[in-house]
CSV table of C-alpha atoms and ligand atoms in Angstrom, one decimal:
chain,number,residue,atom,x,y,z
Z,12,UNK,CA,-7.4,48.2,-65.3
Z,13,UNK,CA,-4.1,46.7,-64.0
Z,14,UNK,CA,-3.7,43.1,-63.4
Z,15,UNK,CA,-1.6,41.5,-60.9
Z,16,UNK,CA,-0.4,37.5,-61.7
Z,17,UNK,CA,-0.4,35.6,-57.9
Z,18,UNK,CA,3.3,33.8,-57.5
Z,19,UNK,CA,2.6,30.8,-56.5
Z,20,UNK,CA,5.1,27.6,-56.2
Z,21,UNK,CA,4.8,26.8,-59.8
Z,22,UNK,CA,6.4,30.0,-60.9
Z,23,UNK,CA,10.1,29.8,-60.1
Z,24,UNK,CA,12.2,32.9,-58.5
Z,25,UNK,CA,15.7,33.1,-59.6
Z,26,UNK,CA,19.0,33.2,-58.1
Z,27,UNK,CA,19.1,37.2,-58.7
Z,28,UNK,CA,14.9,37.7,-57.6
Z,29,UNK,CA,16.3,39.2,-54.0
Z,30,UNK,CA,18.6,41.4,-55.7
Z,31,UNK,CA,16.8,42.7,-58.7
Z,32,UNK,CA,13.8,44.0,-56.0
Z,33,UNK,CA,16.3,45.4,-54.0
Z,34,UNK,CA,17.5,47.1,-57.5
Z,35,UNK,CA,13.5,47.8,-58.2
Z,36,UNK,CA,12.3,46.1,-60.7
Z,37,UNK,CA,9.3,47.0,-61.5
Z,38,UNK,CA,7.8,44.3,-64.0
Z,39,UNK,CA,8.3,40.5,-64.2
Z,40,UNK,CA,7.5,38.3,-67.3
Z,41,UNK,CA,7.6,34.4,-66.8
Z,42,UNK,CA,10.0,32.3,-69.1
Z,43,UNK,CA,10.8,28.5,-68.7
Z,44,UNK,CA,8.2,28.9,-65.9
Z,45,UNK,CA,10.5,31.2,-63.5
Z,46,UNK,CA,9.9,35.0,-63.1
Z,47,UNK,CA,12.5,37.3,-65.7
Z,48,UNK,CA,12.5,40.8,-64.9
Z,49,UNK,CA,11.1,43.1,-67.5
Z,50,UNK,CA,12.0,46.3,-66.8
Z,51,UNK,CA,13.0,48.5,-63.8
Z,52,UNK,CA,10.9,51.7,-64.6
Z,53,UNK,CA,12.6,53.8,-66.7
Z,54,UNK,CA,13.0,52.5,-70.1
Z,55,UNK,CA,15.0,55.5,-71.5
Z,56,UNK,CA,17.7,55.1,-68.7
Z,57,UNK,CA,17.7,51.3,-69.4
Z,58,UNK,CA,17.9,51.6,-73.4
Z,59,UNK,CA,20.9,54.2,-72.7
Z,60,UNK,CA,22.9,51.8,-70.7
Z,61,UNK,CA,22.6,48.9,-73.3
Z,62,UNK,CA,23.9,51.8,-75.9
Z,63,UNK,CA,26.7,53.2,-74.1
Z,64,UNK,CA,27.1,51.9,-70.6
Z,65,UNK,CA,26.3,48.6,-69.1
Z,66,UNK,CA,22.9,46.8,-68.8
Z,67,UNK,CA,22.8,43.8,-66.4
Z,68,UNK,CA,20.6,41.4,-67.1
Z,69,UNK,CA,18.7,38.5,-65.0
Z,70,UNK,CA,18.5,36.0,-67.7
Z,71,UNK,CA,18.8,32.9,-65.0
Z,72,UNK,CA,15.4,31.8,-67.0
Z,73,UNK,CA,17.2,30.6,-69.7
Z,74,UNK,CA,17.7,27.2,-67.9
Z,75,UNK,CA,20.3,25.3,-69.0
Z,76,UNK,CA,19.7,21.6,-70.0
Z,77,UNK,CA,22.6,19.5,-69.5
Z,78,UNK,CA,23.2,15.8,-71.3
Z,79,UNK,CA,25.8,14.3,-69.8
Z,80,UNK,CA,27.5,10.4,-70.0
Z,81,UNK,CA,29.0,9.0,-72.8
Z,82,UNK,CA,26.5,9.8,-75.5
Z,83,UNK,CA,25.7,13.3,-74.9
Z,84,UNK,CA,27.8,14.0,-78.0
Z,85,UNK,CA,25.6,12.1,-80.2
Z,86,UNK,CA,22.4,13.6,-78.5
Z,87,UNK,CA,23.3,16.8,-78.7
Z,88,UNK,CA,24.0,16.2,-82.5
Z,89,UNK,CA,20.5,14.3,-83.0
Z,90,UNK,CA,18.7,16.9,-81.4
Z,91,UNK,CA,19.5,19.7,-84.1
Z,92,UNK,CA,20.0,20.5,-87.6
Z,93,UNK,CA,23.0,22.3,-87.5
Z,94,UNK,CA,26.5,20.1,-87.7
Z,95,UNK,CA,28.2,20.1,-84.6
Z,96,UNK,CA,31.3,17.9,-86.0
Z,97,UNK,CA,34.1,20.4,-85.7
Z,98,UNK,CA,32.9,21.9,-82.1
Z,99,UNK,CA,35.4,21.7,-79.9
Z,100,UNK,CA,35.5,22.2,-76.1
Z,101,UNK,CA,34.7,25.9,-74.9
Z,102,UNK,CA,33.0,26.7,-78.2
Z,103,UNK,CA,29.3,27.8,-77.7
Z,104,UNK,CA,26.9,27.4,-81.1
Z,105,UNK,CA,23.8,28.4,-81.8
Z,106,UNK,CA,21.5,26.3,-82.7
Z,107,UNK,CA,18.2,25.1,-83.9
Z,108,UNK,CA,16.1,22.3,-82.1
Z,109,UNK,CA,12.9,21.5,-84.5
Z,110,UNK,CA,10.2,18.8,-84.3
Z,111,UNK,CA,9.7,16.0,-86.7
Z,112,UNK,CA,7.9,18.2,-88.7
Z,113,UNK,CA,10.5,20.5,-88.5
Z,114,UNK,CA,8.9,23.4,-86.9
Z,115,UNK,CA,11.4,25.0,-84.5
Z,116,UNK,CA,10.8,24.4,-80.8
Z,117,UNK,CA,13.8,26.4,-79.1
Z,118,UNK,CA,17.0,28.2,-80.2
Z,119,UNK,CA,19.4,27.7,-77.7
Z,120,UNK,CA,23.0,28.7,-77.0
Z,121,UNK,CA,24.9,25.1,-77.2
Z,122,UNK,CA,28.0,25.1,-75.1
Z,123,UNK,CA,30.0,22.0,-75.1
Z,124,UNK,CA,31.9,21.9,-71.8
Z,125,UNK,CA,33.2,18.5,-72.3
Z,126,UNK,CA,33.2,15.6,-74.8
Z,127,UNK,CA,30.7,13.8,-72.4
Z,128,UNK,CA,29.2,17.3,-70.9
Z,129,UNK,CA,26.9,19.4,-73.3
Z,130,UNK,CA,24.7,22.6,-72.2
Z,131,UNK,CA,21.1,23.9,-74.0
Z,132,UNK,CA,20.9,27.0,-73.0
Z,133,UNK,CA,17.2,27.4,-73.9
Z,134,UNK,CA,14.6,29.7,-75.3
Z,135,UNK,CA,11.3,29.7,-73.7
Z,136,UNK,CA,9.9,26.1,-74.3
Z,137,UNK,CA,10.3,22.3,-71.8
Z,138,UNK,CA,13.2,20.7,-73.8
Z,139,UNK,CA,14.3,19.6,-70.6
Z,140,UNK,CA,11.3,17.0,-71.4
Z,141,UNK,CA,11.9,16.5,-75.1
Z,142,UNK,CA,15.7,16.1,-74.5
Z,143,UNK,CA,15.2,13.7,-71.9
Z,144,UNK,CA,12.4,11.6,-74.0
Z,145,UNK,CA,14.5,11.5,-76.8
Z,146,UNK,CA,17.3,9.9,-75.5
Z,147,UNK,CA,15.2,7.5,-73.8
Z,148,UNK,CA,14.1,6.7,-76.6
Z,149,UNK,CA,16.8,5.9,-78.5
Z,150,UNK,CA,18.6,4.0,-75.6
Z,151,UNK,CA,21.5,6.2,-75.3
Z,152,UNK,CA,23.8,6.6,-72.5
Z,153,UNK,CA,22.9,10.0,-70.9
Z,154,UNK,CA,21.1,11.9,-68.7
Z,155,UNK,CA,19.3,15.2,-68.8
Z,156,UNK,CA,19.1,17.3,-66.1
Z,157,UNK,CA,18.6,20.7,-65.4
Z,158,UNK,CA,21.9,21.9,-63.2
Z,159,UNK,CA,21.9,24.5,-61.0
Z,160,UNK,CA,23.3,27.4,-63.4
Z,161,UNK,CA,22.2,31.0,-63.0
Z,162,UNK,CA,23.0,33.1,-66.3
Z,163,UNK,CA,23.4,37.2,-65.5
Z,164,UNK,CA,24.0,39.0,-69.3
Z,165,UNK,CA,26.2,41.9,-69.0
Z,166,UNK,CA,25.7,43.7,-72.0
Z,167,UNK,CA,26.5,47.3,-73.5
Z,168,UNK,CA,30.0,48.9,-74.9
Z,169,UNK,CA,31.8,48.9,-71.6
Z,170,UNK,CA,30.4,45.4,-70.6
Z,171,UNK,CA,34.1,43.9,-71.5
Z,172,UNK,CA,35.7,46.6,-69.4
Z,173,UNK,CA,33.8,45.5,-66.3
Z,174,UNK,CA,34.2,41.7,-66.9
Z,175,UNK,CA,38.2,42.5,-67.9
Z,176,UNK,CA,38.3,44.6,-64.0
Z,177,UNK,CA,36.5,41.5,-62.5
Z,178,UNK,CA,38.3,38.5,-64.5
Z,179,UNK,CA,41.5,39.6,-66.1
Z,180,UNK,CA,42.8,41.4,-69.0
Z,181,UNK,CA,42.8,37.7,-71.0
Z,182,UNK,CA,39.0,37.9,-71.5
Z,183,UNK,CA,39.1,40.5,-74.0
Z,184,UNK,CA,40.8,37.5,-75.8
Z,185,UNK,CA,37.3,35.7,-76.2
Z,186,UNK,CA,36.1,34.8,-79.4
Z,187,UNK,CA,32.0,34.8,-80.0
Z,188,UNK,CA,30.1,32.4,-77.9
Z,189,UNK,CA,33.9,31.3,-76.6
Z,190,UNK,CA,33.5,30.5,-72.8
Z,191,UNK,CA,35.4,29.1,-70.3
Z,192,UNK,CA,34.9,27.6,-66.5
Z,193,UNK,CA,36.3,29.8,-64.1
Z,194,UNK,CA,35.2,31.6,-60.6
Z,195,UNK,CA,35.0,35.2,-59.1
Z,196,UNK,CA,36.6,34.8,-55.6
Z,197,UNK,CA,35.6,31.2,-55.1
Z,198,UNK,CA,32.0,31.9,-57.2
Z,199,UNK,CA,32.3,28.5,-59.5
Z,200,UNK,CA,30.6,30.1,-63.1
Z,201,UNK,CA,31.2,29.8,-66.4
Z,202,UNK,CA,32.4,33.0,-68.4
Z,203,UNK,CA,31.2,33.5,-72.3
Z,204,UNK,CA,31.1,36.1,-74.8
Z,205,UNK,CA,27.5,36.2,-75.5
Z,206,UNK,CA,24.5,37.9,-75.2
Z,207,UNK,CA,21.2,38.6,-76.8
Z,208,UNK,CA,22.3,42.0,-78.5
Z,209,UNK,CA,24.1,43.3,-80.7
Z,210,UNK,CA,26.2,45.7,-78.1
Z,211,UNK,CA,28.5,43.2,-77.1
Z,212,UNK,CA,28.7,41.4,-74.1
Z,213,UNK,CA,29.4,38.1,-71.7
Z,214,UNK,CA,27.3,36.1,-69.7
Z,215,UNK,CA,28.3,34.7,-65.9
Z,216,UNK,CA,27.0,31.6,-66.2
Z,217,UNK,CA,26.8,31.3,-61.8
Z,218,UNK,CA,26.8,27.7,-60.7
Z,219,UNK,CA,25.6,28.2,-57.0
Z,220,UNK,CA,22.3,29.9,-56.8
Z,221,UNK,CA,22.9,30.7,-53.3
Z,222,UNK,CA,25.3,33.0,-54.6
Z,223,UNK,CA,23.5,34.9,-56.5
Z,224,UNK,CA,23.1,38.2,-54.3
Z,225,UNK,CA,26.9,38.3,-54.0
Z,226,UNK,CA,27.4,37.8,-57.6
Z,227,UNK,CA,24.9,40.8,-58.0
Z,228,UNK,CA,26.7,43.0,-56.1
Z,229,UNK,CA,30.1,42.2,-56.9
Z,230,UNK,CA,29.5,43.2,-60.7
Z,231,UNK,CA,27.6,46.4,-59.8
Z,232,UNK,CA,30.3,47.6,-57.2
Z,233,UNK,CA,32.6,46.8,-60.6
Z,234,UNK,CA,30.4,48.1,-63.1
Z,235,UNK,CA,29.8,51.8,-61.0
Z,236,UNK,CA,32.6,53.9,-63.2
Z,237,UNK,CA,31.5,52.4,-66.3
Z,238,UNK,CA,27.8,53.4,-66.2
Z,239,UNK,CA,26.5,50.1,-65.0
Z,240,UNK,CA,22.4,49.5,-64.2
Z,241,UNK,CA,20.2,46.7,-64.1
Z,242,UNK,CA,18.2,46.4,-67.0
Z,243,UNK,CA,16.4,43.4,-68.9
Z,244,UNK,CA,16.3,41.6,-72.6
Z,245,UNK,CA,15.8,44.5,-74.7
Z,246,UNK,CA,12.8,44.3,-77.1
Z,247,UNK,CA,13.7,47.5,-79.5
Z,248,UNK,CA,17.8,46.9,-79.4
Z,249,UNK,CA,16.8,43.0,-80.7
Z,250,UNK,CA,14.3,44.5,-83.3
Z,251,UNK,CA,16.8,47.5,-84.4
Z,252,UNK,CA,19.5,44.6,-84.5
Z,253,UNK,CA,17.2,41.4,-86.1
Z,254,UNK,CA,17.8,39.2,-83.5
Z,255,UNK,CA,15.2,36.5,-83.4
Z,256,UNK,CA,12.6,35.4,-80.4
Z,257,UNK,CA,11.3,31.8,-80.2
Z,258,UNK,CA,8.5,33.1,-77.8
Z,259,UNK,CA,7.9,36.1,-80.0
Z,260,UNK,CA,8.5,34.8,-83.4
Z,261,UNK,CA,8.4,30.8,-83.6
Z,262,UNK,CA,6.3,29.7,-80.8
Z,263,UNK,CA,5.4,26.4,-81.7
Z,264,UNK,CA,1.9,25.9,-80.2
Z,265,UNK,CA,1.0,29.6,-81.4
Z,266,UNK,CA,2.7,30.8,-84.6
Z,267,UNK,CA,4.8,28.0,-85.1
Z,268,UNK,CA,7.4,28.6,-87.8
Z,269,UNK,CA,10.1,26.4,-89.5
Z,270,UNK,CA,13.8,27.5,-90.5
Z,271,UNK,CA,13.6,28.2,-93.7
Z,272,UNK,CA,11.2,30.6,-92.6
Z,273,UNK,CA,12.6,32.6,-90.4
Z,274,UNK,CA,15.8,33.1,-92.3
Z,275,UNK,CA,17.8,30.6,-90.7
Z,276,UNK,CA,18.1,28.2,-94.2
Z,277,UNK,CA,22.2,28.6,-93.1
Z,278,UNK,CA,21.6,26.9,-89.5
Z,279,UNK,CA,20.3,23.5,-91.1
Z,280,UNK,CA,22.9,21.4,-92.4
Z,281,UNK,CA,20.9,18.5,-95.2
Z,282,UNK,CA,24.3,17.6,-96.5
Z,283,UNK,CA,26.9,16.9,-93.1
Z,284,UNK,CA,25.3,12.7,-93.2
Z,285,UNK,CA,24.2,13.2,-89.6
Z,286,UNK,CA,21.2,12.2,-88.4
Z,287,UNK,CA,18.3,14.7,-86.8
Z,288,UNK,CA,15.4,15.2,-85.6
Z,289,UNK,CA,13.2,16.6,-88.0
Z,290,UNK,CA,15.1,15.9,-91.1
Z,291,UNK,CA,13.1,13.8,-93.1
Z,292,UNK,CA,10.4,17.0,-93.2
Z,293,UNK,CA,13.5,19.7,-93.7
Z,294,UNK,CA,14.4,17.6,-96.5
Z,295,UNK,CA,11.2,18.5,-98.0
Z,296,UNK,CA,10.7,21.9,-97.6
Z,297,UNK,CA,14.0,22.5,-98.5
Z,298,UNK,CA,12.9,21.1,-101.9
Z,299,UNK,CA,9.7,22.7,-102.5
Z,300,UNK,CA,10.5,26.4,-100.8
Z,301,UNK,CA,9.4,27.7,-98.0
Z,302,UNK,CA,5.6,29.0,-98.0
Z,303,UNK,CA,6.2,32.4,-95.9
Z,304,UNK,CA,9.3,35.0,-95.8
Z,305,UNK,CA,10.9,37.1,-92.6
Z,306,UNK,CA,10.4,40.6,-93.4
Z,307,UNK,CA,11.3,43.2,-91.6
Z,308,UNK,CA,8.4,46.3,-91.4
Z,309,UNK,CA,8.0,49.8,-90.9
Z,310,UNK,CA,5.1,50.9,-89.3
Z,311,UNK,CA,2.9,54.0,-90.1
Z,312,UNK,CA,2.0,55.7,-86.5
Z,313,UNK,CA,2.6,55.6,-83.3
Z,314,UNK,CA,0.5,52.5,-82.6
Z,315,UNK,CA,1.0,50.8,-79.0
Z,316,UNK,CA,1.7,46.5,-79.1
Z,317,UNK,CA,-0.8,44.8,-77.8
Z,318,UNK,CA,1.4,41.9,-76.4
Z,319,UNK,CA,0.6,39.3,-79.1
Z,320,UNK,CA,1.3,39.0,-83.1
Z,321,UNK,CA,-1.6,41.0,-85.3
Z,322,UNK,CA,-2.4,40.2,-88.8
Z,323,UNK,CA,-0.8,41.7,-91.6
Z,324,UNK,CA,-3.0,42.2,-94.2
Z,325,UNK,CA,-3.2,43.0,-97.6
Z,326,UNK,CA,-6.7,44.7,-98.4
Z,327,UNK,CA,-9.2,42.5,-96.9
Z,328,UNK,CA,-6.8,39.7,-97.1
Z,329,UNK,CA,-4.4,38.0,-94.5
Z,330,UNK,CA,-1.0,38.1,-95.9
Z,331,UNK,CA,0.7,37.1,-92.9
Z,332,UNK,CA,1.6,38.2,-89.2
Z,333,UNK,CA,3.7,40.9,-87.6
Z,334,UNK,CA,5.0,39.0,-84.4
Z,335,UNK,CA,6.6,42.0,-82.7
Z,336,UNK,CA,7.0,45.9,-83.1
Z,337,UNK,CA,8.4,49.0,-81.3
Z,338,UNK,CA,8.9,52.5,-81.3
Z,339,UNK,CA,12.8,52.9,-81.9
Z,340,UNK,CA,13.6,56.4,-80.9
Z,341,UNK,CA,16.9,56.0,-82.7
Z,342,UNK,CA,14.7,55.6,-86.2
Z,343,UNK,CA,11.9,57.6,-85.5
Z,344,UNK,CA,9.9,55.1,-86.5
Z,345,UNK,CA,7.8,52.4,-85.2
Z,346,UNK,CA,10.0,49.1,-86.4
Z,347,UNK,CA,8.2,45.3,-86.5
Z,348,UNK,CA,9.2,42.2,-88.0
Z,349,UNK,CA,7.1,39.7,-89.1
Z,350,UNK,CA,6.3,36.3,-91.3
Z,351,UNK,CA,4.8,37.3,-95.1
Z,352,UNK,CA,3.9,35.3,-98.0
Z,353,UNK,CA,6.8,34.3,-99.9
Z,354,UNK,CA,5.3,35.8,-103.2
Z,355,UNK,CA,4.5,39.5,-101.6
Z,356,UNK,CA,8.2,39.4,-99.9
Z,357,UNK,CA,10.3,41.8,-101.7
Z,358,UNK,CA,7.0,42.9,-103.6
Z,359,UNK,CA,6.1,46.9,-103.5
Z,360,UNK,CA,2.6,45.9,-102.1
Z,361,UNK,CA,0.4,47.9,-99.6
Z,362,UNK,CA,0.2,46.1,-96.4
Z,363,UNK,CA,-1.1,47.6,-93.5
Z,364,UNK,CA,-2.2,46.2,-89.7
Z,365,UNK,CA,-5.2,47.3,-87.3
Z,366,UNK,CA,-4.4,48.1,-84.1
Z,367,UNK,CA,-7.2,49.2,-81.1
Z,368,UNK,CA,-9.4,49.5,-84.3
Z,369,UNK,CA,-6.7,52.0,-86.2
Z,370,UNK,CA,-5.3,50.8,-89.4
Z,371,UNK,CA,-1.9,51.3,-89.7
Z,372,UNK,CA,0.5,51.2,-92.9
Z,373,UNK,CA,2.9,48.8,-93.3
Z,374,UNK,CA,6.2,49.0,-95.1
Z,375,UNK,CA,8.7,46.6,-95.8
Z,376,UNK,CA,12.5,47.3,-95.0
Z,377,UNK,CA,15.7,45.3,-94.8
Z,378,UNK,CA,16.6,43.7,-91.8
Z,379,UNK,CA,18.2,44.6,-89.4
Z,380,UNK,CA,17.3,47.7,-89.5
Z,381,UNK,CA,20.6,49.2,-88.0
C,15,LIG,N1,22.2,33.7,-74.1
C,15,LIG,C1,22.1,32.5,-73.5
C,15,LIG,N2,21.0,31.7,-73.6
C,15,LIG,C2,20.0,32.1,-74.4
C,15,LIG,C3,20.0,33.3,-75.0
C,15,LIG,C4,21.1,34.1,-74.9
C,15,LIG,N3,18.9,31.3,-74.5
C,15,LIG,C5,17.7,31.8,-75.0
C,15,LIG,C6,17.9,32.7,-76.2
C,15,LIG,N4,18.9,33.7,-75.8
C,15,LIG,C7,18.4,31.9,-77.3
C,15,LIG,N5,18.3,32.7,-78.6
C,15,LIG,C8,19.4,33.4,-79.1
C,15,LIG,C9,19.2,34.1,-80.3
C,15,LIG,C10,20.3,34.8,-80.9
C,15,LIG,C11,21.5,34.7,-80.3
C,15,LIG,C12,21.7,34.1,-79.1
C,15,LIG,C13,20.7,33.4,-78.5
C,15,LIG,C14,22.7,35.4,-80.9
C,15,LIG,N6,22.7,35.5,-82.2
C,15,LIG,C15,23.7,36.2,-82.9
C,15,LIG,C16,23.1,36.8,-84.2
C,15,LIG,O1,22.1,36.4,-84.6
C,15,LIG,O2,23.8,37.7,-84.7
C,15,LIG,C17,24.9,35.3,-83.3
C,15,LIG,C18,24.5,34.1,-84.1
C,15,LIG,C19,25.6,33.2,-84.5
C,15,LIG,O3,26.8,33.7,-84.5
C,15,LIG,O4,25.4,32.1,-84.9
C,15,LIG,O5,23.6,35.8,-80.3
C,15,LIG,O6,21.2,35.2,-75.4
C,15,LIG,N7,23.1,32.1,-72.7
């Protein structure tokens, strides 16, 4: 049976939608309540680019929320874990935002464009909302606002080539997450080395959504000699790779998950003496330990994801969750990663999953798994 979701007003188009049908897409997924393309219909082709070409990416759904006025700096700061003392101007971060019980509710891409001008460039949840109520709150000087910014990931080996041909031989100077405001031919964006994989990249941040068709077509015409297609967030690269998804792996109101949990101990700072939301309760897990462990898993079979995190059991028990898995063609083997009880991580233990009434073994493995 095949579904079909109606697009109505409430589901947002991007700044790209025109061009990535005209490129045919061929799946959408919704993030931050706009439509993100999924795939174009041949994921083979679109895997190869990542790994040796060019894979351009609509990721305009990552919104960006933007504090500005004279305490965005100290919102920004209050709003996650990690210290943000010795960020400078055209540094990018990434960063933690957790709840007051110190669950994680996004992992955005921080980019401080000013003292007084901060971008969240968010994950898959309303921070927007949360942002905006917290500073309220507090009775700081700033607003929140979601700008009209338009992010397009160009990722893959040759991805610098085609931003140097576009920008200027000075980009290859970038540093991680380094970014800087610029325009292509009077197109006002902002330019960063940054990407969600590990194939290296940048992201054109484009600042006039009416633009976006040109912009499109001015990085494909560029990208042509260097094997350049449209393509979308990758779900076995990020697996392969261990790069984490708040929608996949931490949603709050589904599977929520904290930190510590998820291997990211390093991104919460107890001892910088600033202030954050959620720090009375990291505090405390800090001290006890967390309860569950990021493994990564090897999966017996062939098995095909349902689209939703399965139990990982041990016997007849639950042990924990797997929260995503693929077949990576590069392994031979069908890769997951998942949350496990912290005494069976590390543990030679038989674990196993059931999938369309199968059960499958489950092994653990070191992430990432390339
Ligand atoms: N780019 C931009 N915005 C984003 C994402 C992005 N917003 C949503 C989502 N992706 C945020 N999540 C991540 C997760 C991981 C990384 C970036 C964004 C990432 N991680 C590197 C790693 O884990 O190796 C580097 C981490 C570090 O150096 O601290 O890049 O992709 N604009």
């Amino acid at each position: 049976m095949t579904h079909h979701i109606g697009i109505g007003p409430n589901l947002r188009k991007s700044a790209y939608f025109d061009a990535t049908v005209r490129d045919g897409v061929r799946s959408f997924s919704v993030y931050n309540h706009m439509l993100i393309p999924g795939n174009y219909g041949d994921p083979e082709a679109e895997y190869d680019r990542l790994m040796n070409g060019v894979a351009m990416w609509d990721v305009a759904a990552q919104r960006q929320v933007q504090l500005q006025g004279p305490d965005a700096g100290k919102l920004a700061q209050y709003l996650t874990p990690r210290n943000l003392s010795k960020t400078k101007i055209g540094q990018g971060r990434y960063v933690l935002l957790c709840d007051h019980d110190g669950w994680v509710v996004n992992d955005p891409v921080l980019l401080k464009l000013d003292e007084d001008r901060y971008w969240l460039s968010v994950a898959d949840s309303d921070i927007h909302l949360w942002a905006a109520a917290i500073g309220r709150e507090r009775g700081w000087d700033v607003q929140v606002s979601e700008p009209d910014v338009s992010p397009l990931a160009l990722q893959g080996p040759k991805a610098e080539d085609v931003v140097a041909k576009l920008f200027g031989e000075h980009i290859r100077e970038f540093k991680y997450f380094g970014f800087a405001q610029t325009d292509l031919d009077g197109i006002p964006l902002v330019l960063a080395r940054s990407g969600w994989s590990k194939q290296g990249g940048f992201e054109l941040y484009l600042q006039n959504s009416a633009q976006g068709d040109v912009l499109w077509d001015k990085v494909k015409e560029a990208g042509a000699e260097f094997v350049l297609g449209p393509g979308a967030p990758n779900d076995i690269e990020r697996l392969e790779s261990g790069l984490l998804s708040y929608g996949a792996d931490m949603r709050l109101q589904t599977h929520r998950a904290n930190p510590y949990e998820v291997g990211f101990g390093g991104l919460v700072d107890l001892a910088g003496g600033h202030d954050f939301v959620g720090k009375v309760a990291l505090e405390k897990i800090a001290q006890e330990g967390a309860n569950r462990t990021l493994v990564g898993l090897i999966i017996d079979g062939h098995p095909t994801p349902p689209g939703h995190q399965v139990a990982l059991m041990r016997d007849a028990e639950q042990v924990g969750y797997v929260s995503e898995f693929a077949f990576s063609k590069r392994l031979d083997k069908t890769i997951g990663i998942g949350l496990l009880r912290a005494d069976l991580a590390g543990i030679d233990t038989a674990l196993s999953i059931t999938i369309a009434d199968t059960i499958h073994g489950a092994h653990q493995a070191a992430i990432p798994f390339i």
